[in-house]
Structures are given as C-alpha cells and as structure tokens.
C-alpha cells in the first residue's frame, strides 16, 4: 500500500521535480530516505509481532502487511485464520440447525458479524485422527482423486511442516449449484495429543493473480477439528467450520443452499475414501 502511494506521488510530482532548484531536490531526496526507513521499520515490527505475539494468540491480522516471500507472513496468516475460526466454533450460542442426516451428521449455521453466514458440520468418521490428518493435509494434492467436487489442488509453497499455500479448483458439477471457482489459500495444521486442527484462509499472491475464466472465491477463516473419540480411538469427531465467500453475482439463497450441500458431499466422498483403505 505504502509503495503504491509512493509510486503515485512520484508520478504526480515528476513534472514539478524536473523544474526544481537544488535545495528543493535535496528535500525530496530526504523524504525518499525517510519513506525507505519507514518501510524497513514496518518489516521489523512485523517480525517482532510474529515472534513475540504469536504464542500469546494476540496478533491482529489487520496490522500486518504481506511481504512477498516472507515465510513468517504465511505462518502468521494461517495461525490467525485458525484462531479466528476456532473462536467462532467456541461460541456455542446461536447456532441454527440446517440439516440432520440419518447417520447422525448435523449441519448448523450462524450469522457472525464480519464473517457473514458460516456453516458448522459435525460428523463421526471411522478413522483415527492420524489417518484423517494424512488424507486431508499431508496428501491434500490427492484430494481430487477421491472427491469429484474438486478438480485440482496444487501446493504452491511448502512454508514449513505446519503451513502450506495451495491453489484449489472446484469442479463445476451438476450437484454444485455454484459453478467452478478457484481459491488460493494458506493452510495451517496443528497437531495436539488426540486432536488435529486444520485451519485456512484466502491469501493474495502477486505471483498467482486471478485467472481469466475463473471466479476467484475466498475460503476462510475456516477450520476442521479432528478429535479422537474417548471410547474408541479408531473413530474421530469431525467438526468443519465453512466460511466461504463464493464471489460472483449469485442470490444468497442459492449460496446458502449450496454450501451445506458441499459439506455433505465432501463428507460422503471422504467416507468412501476411508472405505477403500
Ligand atoms: C460451493 C463451491 C463453490 C465449492 C465446492 C467445493 C469446496 C467444498 C471445496 C473446494 C476446495 C476444498 C478445500 C481444499 C483443501 C482443503 C485443505 C484440507 O486440509 C482440508 C479440506 C479443504 C479445506 C477443502 C474443503 C472443501 C473445499 C473448500
């Protein structure tokens, strides 16, 4: 942003600069140096925020400017997405049941200020947390092989053991009311004793701008929580907060029908994938 403003100012002032006397030129050069220092200071501050504040869960994402190629930025963005999504899930009040399936799967929704309508799917899956982590995170690129709603997933960056940047393309299938979308997201995973958290959020990559012919949608802040069942560790509770801006010109009623349906489809395909292990 700062860089864009500076460029704009330079453009506007260029004709005047040419007619400036020596002292005035010197003043402009000093202002230029100040701006460079300011940018460096911003980067240092970002560094401090990432290192010091991350562990205390108090980083405000809005404060942070993306520095291209900065691994810390991706990690921080992923963690922050997970934190936001988990805080949405933590609040147990105000959820409205949308669908209850005969197998026990339940989808609820809630309108959250700033996020819009979000959907929470709860299901029990016949797989351990470790197996699900492997299928959903480690082998994320293989997802289109078992999920026909997804056409393509590519890991664009391996930021670290817990963070990846992905490009995902949904399939414009008949069951999908919305048509094809693509997403660029940072995906963050966090393993604990008997739980795994898979968080994510849309990210803007200069090197991966929206493609012609695709509507770039935004997924997140979102999170999938996998928890081993106390009574049977070969089964897991699967809780998925879906918070998606599908973009494009679509009536809300269509979107609000399609999203929980996409969750049901996803879980159905995941169960099929688990059945062929
Ligand atoms: C309704 C239309 C627009 C989209 C339908 C397809 C949706 C449901 C698909 C497209 C891309 C998919 C995501 C791709 C990658 C991951 C990361 C993984 O670790 C958990 C699942 C998760 C988060 C998928 C969830 C389902 C997903 C969001």
PDB file of C-alpha atoms and ligand atoms in Angstrom:
ATOM      1  CA  UNK A   1       0.000   0.000   0.000  1.00  0.00           C
ATOM      2  CA  UNK A   2       2.732   2.390   1.066  1.00  0.00           C
ATOM      3  CA  UNK A   3       4.680   1.518  -2.042  1.00  0.00           C
ATOM      4  CA  UNK A   4       1.633   2.201  -4.250  1.00  0.00           C
ATOM      5  CA  UNK A   5       1.089   5.608  -2.630  1.00  0.00           C
ATOM      6  CA  UNK A   6       4.744   6.497  -3.100  1.00  0.00           C
ATOM      7  CA  UNK A   7       4.617   5.478  -6.775  1.00  0.00           C
ATOM      8  CA  UNK A   8       1.504   7.585  -7.284  1.00  0.00           C
ATOM      9  CA  UNK A   9       3.111  10.594  -5.614  1.00  0.00           C
ATOM     10  CA  UNK A  10       6.226  10.176  -7.734  1.00  0.00           C
ATOM     11  CA  UNK A  11       4.103  10.095 -10.874  1.00  0.00           C
ATOM     12  CA  UNK A  12       2.247  13.256  -9.901  1.00  0.00           C
ATOM     13  CA  UNK A  13       5.344  15.134  -8.811  1.00  0.00           C
ATOM     14  CA  UNK A  14       7.656  14.138 -11.667  1.00  0.00           C
ATOM     15  CA  UNK A  15       6.952  17.192 -13.912  1.00  0.00           C
ATOM     16  CA  UNK A  16       7.438  19.538 -10.904  1.00  0.00           C
ATOM     17  CA  UNK A  17      10.628  17.769  -9.802  1.00  0.00           C
ATOM     18  CA  UNK A  18      12.248  18.470 -13.163  1.00  0.00           C
ATOM     19  CA  UNK A  19      11.874  22.202 -12.655  1.00  0.00           C
ATOM     20  CA  UNK A  20      13.110  22.197  -9.016  1.00  0.00           C
ATOM     21  CA  UNK A  21      16.142  24.085  -7.705  1.00  0.00           C
ATOM     22  CA  UNK A  22      18.999  22.320  -5.810  1.00  0.00           C
ATOM     23  CA  UNK A  23      17.708  22.741  -2.263  1.00  0.00           C
ATOM     24  CA  UNK A  24      14.207  21.576  -3.148  1.00  0.00           C
ATOM     25  CA  UNK A  25      15.652  18.455  -4.809  1.00  0.00           C
ATOM     26  CA  UNK A  26      17.665  17.702  -1.681  1.00  0.00           C
ATOM     27  CA  UNK A  27      14.454  17.976   0.413  1.00  0.00           C
ATOM     28  CA  UNK A  28      12.688  15.468  -1.860  1.00  0.00           C
ATOM     29  CA  UNK A  29      15.643  13.059  -1.579  1.00  0.00           C
ATOM     30  CA  UNK A  30      15.471  13.240   2.235  1.00  0.00           C
ATOM     31  CA  UNK A  31      11.737  12.491   2.185  1.00  0.00           C
ATOM     32  CA  UNK A  32      12.531   9.473  -0.018  1.00  0.00           C
ATOM     33  CA  UNK A  33      15.059   8.180   2.535  1.00  0.00           C
ATOM     34  CA  UNK A  34      12.542   8.651   5.344  1.00  0.00           C
ATOM     35  CA  UNK A  35       9.995   6.548   3.467  1.00  0.00           C
ATOM     36  CA  UNK A  36      12.531   3.734   2.920  1.00  0.00           C
ATOM     37  CA  UNK A  37      13.348   3.740   6.636  1.00  0.00           C
ATOM     38  CA  UNK A  38       9.666   3.692   7.490  1.00  0.00           C
ATOM     39  CA  UNK A  39       9.215   0.588   5.318  1.00  0.00           C
ATOM     40  CA  UNK A  40      12.153  -1.148   6.996  1.00  0.00           C
ATOM     41  CA  UNK A  41      10.736  -0.257  10.404  1.00  0.00           C
ATOM     42  CA  UNK A  42       7.413  -1.773   9.389  1.00  0.00           C
ATOM     43  CA  UNK A  43       9.149  -5.007   8.419  1.00  0.00           C
ATOM     44  CA  UNK A  44      10.983  -5.122  11.758  1.00  0.00           C
ATOM     45  CA  UNK A  45       7.765  -4.545  13.634  1.00  0.00           C
ATOM     46  CA  UNK A  46       6.108  -7.365  11.710  1.00  0.00           C
ATOM     47  CA  UNK A  47       8.991  -9.631  12.690  1.00  0.00           C
ATOM     48  CA  UNK A  48       8.599  -8.745  16.359  1.00  0.00           C
ATOM     49  CA  UNK A  49       4.842  -9.242  16.244  1.00  0.00           C
ATOM     50  CA  UNK A  50       5.265 -12.675  14.683  1.00  0.00           C
ATOM     51  CA  UNK A  51       7.920 -13.879  17.128  1.00  0.00           C
ATOM     52  CA  UNK A  52       6.684 -12.339  20.314  1.00  0.00           C
ATOM     53  CA  UNK A  53       2.922 -12.194  19.985  1.00  0.00           C
ATOM     54  CA  UNK A  54       2.172 -15.425  18.135  1.00  0.00           C
ATOM     55  CA  UNK A  55       2.432 -17.643  21.175  1.00  0.00           C
ATOM     56  CA  UNK A  56       0.032 -15.471  23.047  1.00  0.00           C
ATOM     57  CA  UNK A  57      -2.690 -15.552  20.411  1.00  0.00           C
ATOM     58  CA  UNK A  58      -2.951 -11.837  20.233  1.00  0.00           C
ATOM     59  CA  UNK A  59      -1.811 -10.921  16.773  1.00  0.00           C
ATOM     60  CA  UNK A  60      -4.215  -8.662  14.944  1.00  0.00           C
ATOM     61  CA  UNK A  61      -4.046  -9.689  11.314  1.00  0.00           C
ATOM     62  CA  UNK A  62      -5.203  -6.317  10.028  1.00  0.00           C
ATOM     63  CA  UNK A  63      -1.957  -4.770  11.315  1.00  0.00           C
ATOM     64  CA  UNK A  64       0.260  -6.901   9.162  1.00  0.00           C
ATOM     65  CA  UNK A  65       1.269  -6.108   5.601  1.00  0.00           C
ATOM     66  CA  UNK A  66       2.249  -9.018   3.361  1.00  0.00           C
ATOM     67  CA  UNK A  67       5.904  -9.005   2.484  1.00  0.00           C
ATOM     68  CA  UNK A  68       6.273 -11.178  -0.571  1.00  0.00           C
ATOM     69  CA  UNK A  69       8.327 -14.272   0.026  1.00  0.00           C
ATOM     70  CA  UNK A  70       8.100 -13.837   3.765  1.00  0.00           C
ATOM     71  CA  UNK A  71       7.518 -17.235   5.324  1.00  0.00           C
ATOM     72  CA  UNK A  72       6.603 -15.710   8.640  1.00  0.00           C
ATOM     73  CA  UNK A  73       3.784 -13.835   6.995  1.00  0.00           C
ATOM     74  CA  UNK A  74       2.206 -17.058   5.686  1.00  0.00           C
ATOM     75  CA  UNK A  75       2.604 -18.820   9.020  1.00  0.00           C
ATOM     76  CA  UNK A  76       1.097 -15.919  10.845  1.00  0.00           C
ATOM     77  CA  UNK A  77      -1.787 -15.615   8.386  1.00  0.00           C
ATOM     78  CA  UNK A  78      -2.520 -19.342   8.759  1.00  0.00           C
ATOM     79  CA  UNK A  79      -2.370 -19.278  12.549  1.00  0.00           C
ATOM     80  CA  UNK A  80      -4.523 -16.197  12.697  1.00  0.00           C
ATOM     81  CA  UNK A  81      -7.128 -17.831  10.424  1.00  0.00           C
ATOM     82  CA  UNK A  82      -7.181 -20.854  12.687  1.00  0.00           C
ATOM     83  CA  UNK A  83      -7.514 -18.711  15.802  1.00  0.00           C
ATOM     84  CA  UNK A  84     -10.436 -16.773  14.302  1.00  0.00           C
ATOM     85  CA  UNK A  85     -12.199 -19.911  13.086  1.00  0.00           C
ATOM     86  CA  UNK A  86     -11.747 -21.646  16.443  1.00  0.00           C
ATOM     87  CA  UNK A  87     -13.142 -18.676  18.308  1.00  0.00           C
ATOM     88  CA  UNK A  88     -16.233 -18.866  16.051  1.00  0.00           C
ATOM     89  CA  UNK A  89     -16.591 -22.553  16.892  1.00  0.00           C
ATOM     90  CA  UNK A  90     -16.026 -21.972  20.604  1.00  0.00           C
ATOM     91  CA  UNK A  91     -19.130 -19.836  20.908  1.00  0.00           C
ATOM     92  CA  UNK A  92     -21.839 -22.463  21.286  1.00  0.00           C
ATOM     93  CA  UNK A  93     -24.701 -19.955  21.373  1.00  0.00           C
ATOM     94  CA  UNK A  94     -26.965 -19.015  18.473  1.00  0.00           C
ATOM     95  CA  UNK A  95     -26.415 -21.932  16.059  1.00  0.00           C
ATOM     96  CA  UNK A  96     -29.434 -22.895  13.971  1.00  0.00           C
ATOM     97  CA  UNK A  97     -29.800 -26.500  12.808  1.00  0.00           C
ATOM     98  CA  UNK A  98     -29.878 -26.622   8.994  1.00  0.00           C
ATOM     99  CA  UNK A  99     -29.872 -30.359   8.370  1.00  0.00           C
ATOM    100  CA  UNK A 100     -29.751 -33.555  10.392  1.00  0.00           C
ATOM    101  CA  UNK A 101     -28.868 -36.686   8.459  1.00  0.00           C
ATOM    102  CA  UNK A 102     -29.958 -40.197   9.381  1.00  0.00           C
ATOM    103  CA  UNK A 103     -26.314 -41.179  10.033  1.00  0.00           C
ATOM    104  CA  UNK A 104     -26.042 -38.516  12.748  1.00  0.00           C
ATOM    105  CA  UNK A 105     -24.288 -35.807  10.702  1.00  0.00           C
ATOM    106  CA  UNK A 106     -25.520 -32.346  11.659  1.00  0.00           C
ATOM    107  CA  UNK A 107     -25.043 -29.013   9.917  1.00  0.00           C
ATOM    108  CA  UNK A 108     -25.766 -25.789  11.774  1.00  0.00           C
ATOM    109  CA  UNK A 109     -25.419 -22.194  10.656  1.00  0.00           C
ATOM    110  CA  UNK A 110     -24.934 -18.850  12.262  1.00  0.00           C
ATOM    111  CA  UNK A 111     -24.596 -15.282  11.052  1.00  0.00           C
ATOM    112  CA  UNK A 112     -21.419 -13.810  12.500  1.00  0.00           C
ATOM    113  CA  UNK A 113     -20.728 -10.078  12.242  1.00  0.00           C
ATOM    114  CA  UNK A 114     -17.847  -9.526   9.867  1.00  0.00           C
ATOM    115  CA  UNK A 115     -17.913 -13.090   8.551  1.00  0.00           C
ATOM    116  CA  UNK A 116     -21.498 -13.459   7.315  1.00  0.00           C
ATOM    117  CA  UNK A 117     -23.257 -16.815   7.358  1.00  0.00           C
ATOM    118  CA  UNK A 118     -20.984 -19.646   8.407  1.00  0.00           C
ATOM    119  CA  UNK A 119     -21.748 -23.373   8.480  1.00  0.00           C
ATOM    120  CA  UNK A 120     -20.623 -25.943  11.021  1.00  0.00           C
ATOM    121  CA  UNK A 121     -20.712 -29.601  10.126  1.00  0.00           C
ATOM    122  CA  UNK A 122     -20.329 -32.271  12.800  1.00  0.00           C
ATOM    123  CA  UNK A 123     -19.827 -35.917  11.965  1.00  0.00           C
ATOM    124  CA  UNK A 124     -18.177 -39.025  13.357  1.00  0.00           C
ATOM    125  CA  UNK A 125     -15.777 -40.737  10.949  1.00  0.00           C
ATOM    126  CA  UNK A 126     -14.476 -44.281  11.078  1.00  0.00           C
ATOM    127  CA  UNK A 127     -10.821 -43.331  11.050  1.00  0.00           C
ATOM    128  CA  UNK A 128      -8.178 -42.271  13.510  1.00  0.00           C
ATOM    129  CA  UNK A 129      -7.120 -38.637  13.763  1.00  0.00           C
ATOM    130  CA  UNK A 130      -3.722 -39.569  12.302  1.00  0.00           C
ATOM    131  CA  UNK A 131      -5.289 -41.208   9.225  1.00  0.00           C
ATOM    132  CA  UNK A 132      -7.526 -38.207   8.624  1.00  0.00           C
ATOM    133  CA  UNK A 133      -4.604 -35.824   9.011  1.00  0.00           C
ATOM    134  CA  UNK A 134      -2.748 -37.840   6.393  1.00  0.00           C
ATOM    135  CA  UNK A 135      -5.635 -37.797   3.910  1.00  0.00           C
ATOM    136  CA  UNK A 136      -6.727 -34.200   4.490  1.00  0.00           C
ATOM    137  CA  UNK A 137      -3.417 -32.425   4.994  1.00  0.00           C
ATOM    138  CA  UNK A 138      -0.348 -34.466   4.077  1.00  0.00           C
ATOM    139  CA  UNK A 139      -1.916 -35.798   0.863  1.00  0.00           C
ATOM    140  CA  UNK A 140      -4.009 -32.758   0.099  1.00  0.00           C
ATOM    141  CA  UNK A 141      -2.964 -32.858  -3.572  1.00  0.00           C
ATOM    142  CA  UNK A 142      -4.582 -36.305  -3.947  1.00  0.00           C
ATOM    143  CA  UNK A 143      -7.975 -34.990  -2.887  1.00  0.00           C
ATOM    144  CA  UNK A 144      -9.354 -34.638  -6.448  1.00  0.00           C
ATOM    145  CA  UNK A 145      -8.787 -38.401  -6.896  1.00  0.00           C
ATOM    146  CA  UNK A 146     -11.461 -39.219  -4.335  1.00  0.00           C
ATOM    147  CA  UNK A 147     -13.535 -36.056  -4.361  1.00  0.00           C
ATOM    148  CA  UNK A 148     -15.234 -35.213  -7.663  1.00  0.00           C
ATOM    149  CA  UNK A 149     -16.260 -31.771  -6.325  1.00  0.00           C
ATOM    150  CA  UNK A 150     -12.612 -30.778  -6.540  1.00  0.00           C
ATOM    151  CA  UNK A 151     -10.905 -30.625  -9.893  1.00  0.00           C
ATOM    152  CA  UNK A 152      -7.381 -29.738  -8.884  1.00  0.00           C
ATOM    153  CA  UNK A 153      -5.251 -28.962  -5.843  1.00  0.00           C
ATOM    154  CA  UNK A 154      -1.665 -27.849  -6.033  1.00  0.00           C
ATOM    155  CA  UNK A 155       0.677 -26.991  -3.200  1.00  0.00           C
ATOM    156  CA  UNK A 156       2.277 -23.733  -4.339  1.00  0.00           C
ATOM    157  CA  UNK A 157       4.582 -23.332  -1.343  1.00  0.00           C
ATOM    158  CA  UNK A 158       5.723 -25.586   1.467  1.00  0.00           C
ATOM    159  CA  UNK A 159       6.186 -22.852   4.036  1.00  0.00           C
ATOM    160  CA  UNK A 160       7.097 -25.191   6.878  1.00  0.00           C
ATOM    161  CA  UNK A 161       5.995 -28.521   8.363  1.00  0.00           C
ATOM    162  CA  UNK A 162       2.737 -26.957   9.522  1.00  0.00           C
ATOM    163  CA  UNK A 163       1.950 -24.494   6.758  1.00  0.00           C
ATOM    164  CA  UNK A 164       1.343 -24.717   3.020  1.00  0.00           C
ATOM    165  CA  UNK A 165      -0.011 -22.375   0.367  1.00  0.00           C
ATOM    166  CA  UNK A 166      -2.414 -24.081  -2.011  1.00  0.00           C
ATOM    167  CA  UNK A 167      -4.293 -23.421  -5.220  1.00  0.00           C
ATOM    168  CA  UNK A 168      -7.607 -25.227  -5.398  1.00  0.00           C
ATOM    169  CA  UNK A 169     -10.091 -25.505  -8.246  1.00  0.00           C
ATOM    170  CA  UNK A 170     -13.594 -26.757  -7.602  1.00  0.00           C
ATOM    171  CA  UNK A 171     -15.428 -28.768 -10.236  1.00  0.00           C
ATOM    172  CA  UNK A 172     -18.479 -27.241 -11.854  1.00  0.00           C
ATOM    173  CA  UNK A 173     -20.514 -30.408 -11.465  1.00  0.00           C
ATOM    174  CA  UNK A 174     -24.295 -30.698 -11.735  1.00  0.00           C
ATOM    175  CA  UNK A 175     -24.637 -31.167  -7.978  1.00  0.00           C
ATOM    176  CA  UNK A 176     -22.668 -27.995  -7.420  1.00  0.00           C
ATOM    177  CA  UNK A 177     -25.127 -25.134  -7.837  1.00  0.00           C
ATOM    178  CA  UNK A 178     -22.388 -22.570  -7.959  1.00  0.00           C
ATOM    179  CA  UNK A 179     -20.138 -23.417 -10.855  1.00  0.00           C
ATOM    180  CA  UNK A 180     -16.393 -23.579 -10.952  1.00  0.00           C
ATOM    181  CA  UNK A 181     -14.338 -21.482  -8.549  1.00  0.00           C
ATOM    182  CA  UNK A 182     -10.682 -21.264  -7.749  1.00  0.00           C
ATOM    183  CA  UNK A 183      -9.026 -20.435  -4.432  1.00  0.00           C
ATOM    184  CA  UNK A 184      -5.571 -19.521  -3.232  1.00  0.00           C
ATOM    185  CA  UNK A 185      -5.265 -20.281   0.460  1.00  0.00           C
ATOM    186  CA  UNK A 186      -2.809 -20.637   3.249  1.00  0.00           C
ATOM    187  CA  UNK A 187      -3.439 -23.907   5.113  1.00  0.00           C
ATOM    188  CA  UNK A 188      -2.141 -24.358   8.602  1.00  0.00           C
ATOM    189  CA  UNK A 189      -2.127 -27.549  10.627  1.00  0.00           C
ATOM    190  CA  UNK A 190      -1.621 -28.015  14.325  1.00  0.00           C
ATOM    191  CA  UNK A 191      -1.256 -31.411  15.985  1.00  0.00           C
ATOM    192  CA  UNK A 192      -2.053 -31.976  19.615  1.00  0.00           C
ATOM    193  CA  UNK A 193      -2.256 -35.152  21.681  1.00  0.00           C
ATOM    194  CA  UNK A 194      -5.553 -36.521  20.469  1.00  0.00           C
ATOM    195  CA  UNK A 195      -6.658 -33.699  18.158  1.00  0.00           C
ATOM    196  CA  UNK A 196      -5.605 -32.095  14.919  1.00  0.00           C
ATOM    197  CA  UNK A 197      -6.626 -28.642  13.723  1.00  0.00           C
ATOM    198  CA  UNK A 198      -6.600 -27.724  10.028  1.00  0.00           C
ATOM    199  CA  UNK A 199      -7.090 -24.004   9.576  1.00  0.00           C
ATOM    200  CA  UNK A 200      -7.042 -21.891   6.471  1.00  0.00           C
ATOM    201  CA  UNK A 201      -7.802 -18.603   4.830  1.00  0.00           C
ATOM    202  CA  UNK A 202      -7.699 -16.993   1.434  1.00  0.00           C
ATOM    203  CA  UNK A 203      -4.477 -15.234   0.572  1.00  0.00           C
ATOM    204  CA  UNK A 204      -3.490 -12.892  -2.216  1.00  0.00           C
ATOM    205  CA  UNK A 205      -0.382 -13.879  -4.093  1.00  0.00           C
ATOM    206  CA  UNK A 206       1.158 -11.450  -6.533  1.00  0.00           C
ATOM    207  CA  UNK A 207       2.602 -14.424  -8.359  1.00  0.00           C
ATOM    208  CA  UNK A 208      -0.835 -16.046  -8.657  1.00  0.00           C
ATOM    209  CA  UNK A 209      -3.419 -13.430  -9.618  1.00  0.00           C
ATOM    210  CA  UNK A 210      -6.994 -14.434 -10.519  1.00  0.00           C
ATOM    211  CA  UNK A 211      -7.029 -16.366 -13.799  1.00  0.00           C
ATOM    212  CA  UNK A 212      -9.090 -15.439 -16.840  1.00  0.00           C
ATOM    213  CA  UNK A 213     -12.234 -17.548 -16.936  1.00  0.00           C
ATOM    214  CA  UNK A 214     -12.194 -18.384 -13.206  1.00  0.00           C
ATOM    215  CA  UNK A 215     -14.018 -16.664 -10.399  1.00  0.00           C
ATOM    216  CA  UNK A 216     -11.562 -16.402  -7.508  1.00  0.00           C
ATOM    217  CA  UNK A 217     -13.505 -17.273  -4.358  1.00  0.00           C
ATOM    218  CA  UNK A 218     -12.285 -16.944  -0.775  1.00  0.00           C
ATOM    219  CA  UNK A 219     -12.312 -19.769   1.733  1.00  0.00           C
ATOM    220  CA  UNK A 220     -11.955 -18.912   5.415  1.00  0.00           C
ATOM    221  CA  UNK A 221     -11.167 -18.175   8.091  1.00  0.00           C
ATOM    222  CA  UNK A 222     -12.035 -21.846   8.244  1.00  0.00           C
ATOM    223  CA  UNK A 223     -11.066 -24.804  10.365  1.00  0.00           C
ATOM    224  CA  UNK A 224     -11.509 -28.555  10.529  1.00  0.00           C
ATOM    225  CA  UNK A 225     -11.124 -30.045  14.002  1.00  0.00           C
ATOM    226  CA  UNK A 226     -10.374 -33.760  14.277  1.00  0.00           C
ATOM    227  CA  UNK A 227     -10.760 -35.289  17.745  1.00  0.00           C
ATOM    228  CA  UNK A 228     -10.305 -38.893  18.764  1.00  0.00           C
ATOM    229  CA  UNK A 229     -13.397 -40.334  20.415  1.00  0.00           C
ATOM    230  CA  UNK A 230     -12.677 -41.114  24.068  1.00  0.00           C
ATOM    231  CA  UNK A 231     -14.381 -44.505  23.887  1.00  0.00           C
ATOM    232  CA  UNK A 232     -12.873 -45.599  20.554  1.00  0.00           C
ATOM    233  CA  UNK A 233      -9.672 -44.067  19.181  1.00  0.00           C
ATOM    234  CA  UNK A 234     -10.250 -45.632  15.757  1.00  0.00           C
ATOM    235  CA  UNK A 235     -13.068 -43.130  15.290  1.00  0.00           C
ATOM    236  CA  UNK A 236     -12.889 -39.341  15.168  1.00  0.00           C
ATOM    237  CA  UNK A 237     -15.202 -36.432  15.646  1.00  0.00           C
ATOM    238  CA  UNK A 238     -15.020 -34.213  12.562  1.00  0.00           C
ATOM    239  CA  UNK A 239     -16.071 -30.588  13.026  1.00  0.00           C
ATOM    240  CA  UNK A 240     -15.810 -28.311   9.995  1.00  0.00           C
ATOM    241  CA  UNK A 241     -16.434 -24.597  10.043  1.00  0.00           C
ATOM    242  CA  UNK A 242     -17.108 -23.496   6.466  1.00  0.00           C
ATOM    243  CA  UNK A 243     -16.906 -19.792   5.898  1.00  0.00           C
ATOM    244  CA  UNK A 244     -16.786 -19.074   2.198  1.00  0.00           C
ATOM    245  CA  UNK A 245     -17.249 -16.054   0.018  1.00  0.00           C
ATOM    246  CA  UNK A 246     -18.062 -17.615  -3.343  1.00  0.00           C
ATOM    247  CA  UNK A 247     -17.895 -14.216  -5.123  1.00  0.00           C
ATOM    248  CA  UNK A 248     -19.692 -13.554  -8.386  1.00  0.00           C
ATOM    249  CA  UNK A 249     -23.300 -12.458  -8.709  1.00  0.00           C
ATOM    250  CA  UNK A 250     -25.389 -15.101  -7.013  1.00  0.00           C
ATOM    251  CA  UNK A 251     -28.534 -14.895  -4.899  1.00  0.00           C
ATOM    252  CA  UNK A 252     -27.773 -15.519  -1.220  1.00  0.00           C
ATOM    253  CA  UNK A 253     -30.471 -18.200  -1.111  1.00  0.00           C
ATOM    254  CA  UNK A 254     -28.582 -20.280  -3.703  1.00  0.00           C
ATOM    255  CA  UNK A 255     -25.263 -19.872  -1.907  1.00  0.00           C
ATOM    256  CA  UNK A 256     -26.776 -20.758   1.466  1.00  0.00           C
ATOM    257  CA  UNK A 257     -28.204 -23.931  -0.049  1.00  0.00           C
ATOM    258  CA  UNK A 258     -25.031 -24.881  -1.896  1.00  0.00           C
ATOM    259  CA  UNK A 259     -22.575 -24.527   0.985  1.00  0.00           C
ATOM    260  CA  UNK A 260     -24.087 -27.040   3.434  1.00  0.00           C
ATOM    261  CA  UNK A 261     -24.663 -29.324   0.461  1.00  0.00           C
ATOM    262  CA  UNK A 262     -20.980 -29.058  -0.416  1.00  0.00           C
ATOM    263  CA  UNK A 263     -20.172 -30.090   3.166  1.00  0.00           C
ATOM    264  CA  UNK A 264     -22.433 -33.136   2.955  1.00  0.00           C
ATOM    265  CA  UNK A 265     -20.902 -34.108  -0.408  1.00  0.00           C
ATOM    266  CA  UNK A 266     -17.380 -33.669   0.926  1.00  0.00           C
ATOM    267  CA  UNK A 267     -18.057 -35.914   3.915  1.00  0.00           C
ATOM    268  CA  UNK A 268     -19.764 -38.512   1.750  1.00  0.00           C
ATOM    269  CA  UNK A 269     -16.728 -38.698  -0.536  1.00  0.00           C
ATOM    270  CA  UNK A 270     -14.386 -38.775   2.444  1.00  0.00           C
ATOM    271  CA  UNK A 271     -16.284 -41.759   3.890  1.00  0.00           C
ATOM    272  CA  UNK A 272     -15.998 -43.543   0.553  1.00  0.00           C
ATOM    273  CA  UNK A 273     -12.279 -42.846   0.517  1.00  0.00           C
ATOM    274  CA  UNK A 274     -11.988 -44.305   4.028  1.00  0.00           C
ATOM    275  CA  UNK A 275     -13.905 -47.420   2.991  1.00  0.00           C
ATOM    276  CA  UNK A 276     -11.260 -48.380   0.403  1.00  0.00           C
ATOM    277  CA  UNK A 277      -8.268 -48.227   2.752  1.00  0.00           C
TER     278      UNK A 277
HETATM  279  C1  LIG B   1     -19.621 -24.494  -3.211  1.00  0.00           C
HETATM  280  C2  LIG B   1     -18.492 -24.463  -4.188  1.00  0.00           C
HETATM  281  C3  LIG B   1     -18.188 -23.057  -4.651  1.00  0.00           C
HETATM  282  C4  LIG B   1     -17.234 -25.121  -3.708  1.00  0.00           C
HETATM  283  C5  LIG B   1     -17.353 -26.623  -3.528  1.00  0.00           C
HETATM  284  C6  LIG B   1     -16.036 -27.281  -3.223  1.00  0.00           C
HETATM  285  C7  LIG B   1     -15.477 -26.936  -1.819  1.00  0.00           C
HETATM  286  C8  LIG B   1     -16.384 -27.529  -0.763  1.00  0.00           C
HETATM  287  C9  LIG B   1     -14.032 -27.466  -1.732  1.00  0.00           C
HETATM  288  C10 LIG B   1     -13.117 -26.739  -2.756  1.00  0.00           C
HETATM  289  C11 LIG B   1     -11.718 -26.715  -2.141  1.00  0.00           C
HETATM  290  C12 LIG B   1     -11.844 -27.581  -0.915  1.00  0.00           C
HETATM  291  C13 LIG B   1     -10.773 -27.466   0.165  1.00  0.00           C
HETATM  292  C14 LIG B   1      -9.410 -27.786  -0.419  1.00  0.00           C
HETATM  293  C15 LIG B   1      -8.370 -28.023   0.600  1.00  0.00           C
HETATM  294  C16 LIG B   1      -8.637 -28.272   1.887  1.00  0.00           C
HETATM  295  C17 LIG B   1      -7.483 -28.414   2.833  1.00  0.00           C
HETATM  296  C18 LIG B   1      -7.613 -29.641   3.690  1.00  0.00           C
HETATM  297  O1  LIG B   1      -6.587 -29.712   4.655  1.00  0.00           O
HETATM  298  C19 LIG B   1      -8.967 -29.706   4.359  1.00  0.00           C
HETATM  299  C20 LIG B   1     -10.087 -29.638   3.327  1.00  0.00           C
HETATM  300  C21 LIG B   1     -10.038 -28.375   2.443  1.00  0.00           C
HETATM  301  C22 LIG B   1     -10.311 -27.163   3.313  1.00  0.00           C
HETATM  302  C23 LIG B   1     -11.076 -28.479   1.281  1.00  0.00           C
HETATM  303  C24 LIG B   1     -12.512 -28.344   1.782  1.00  0.00           C
HETATM  304  C25 LIG B   1     -13.536 -28.378   0.650  1.00  0.00           C
HETATM  305  C26 LIG B   1     -13.268 -27.322  -0.412  1.00  0.00           C
HETATM  306  C27 LIG B   1     -13.414 -25.935   0.194  1.00  0.00           C
END
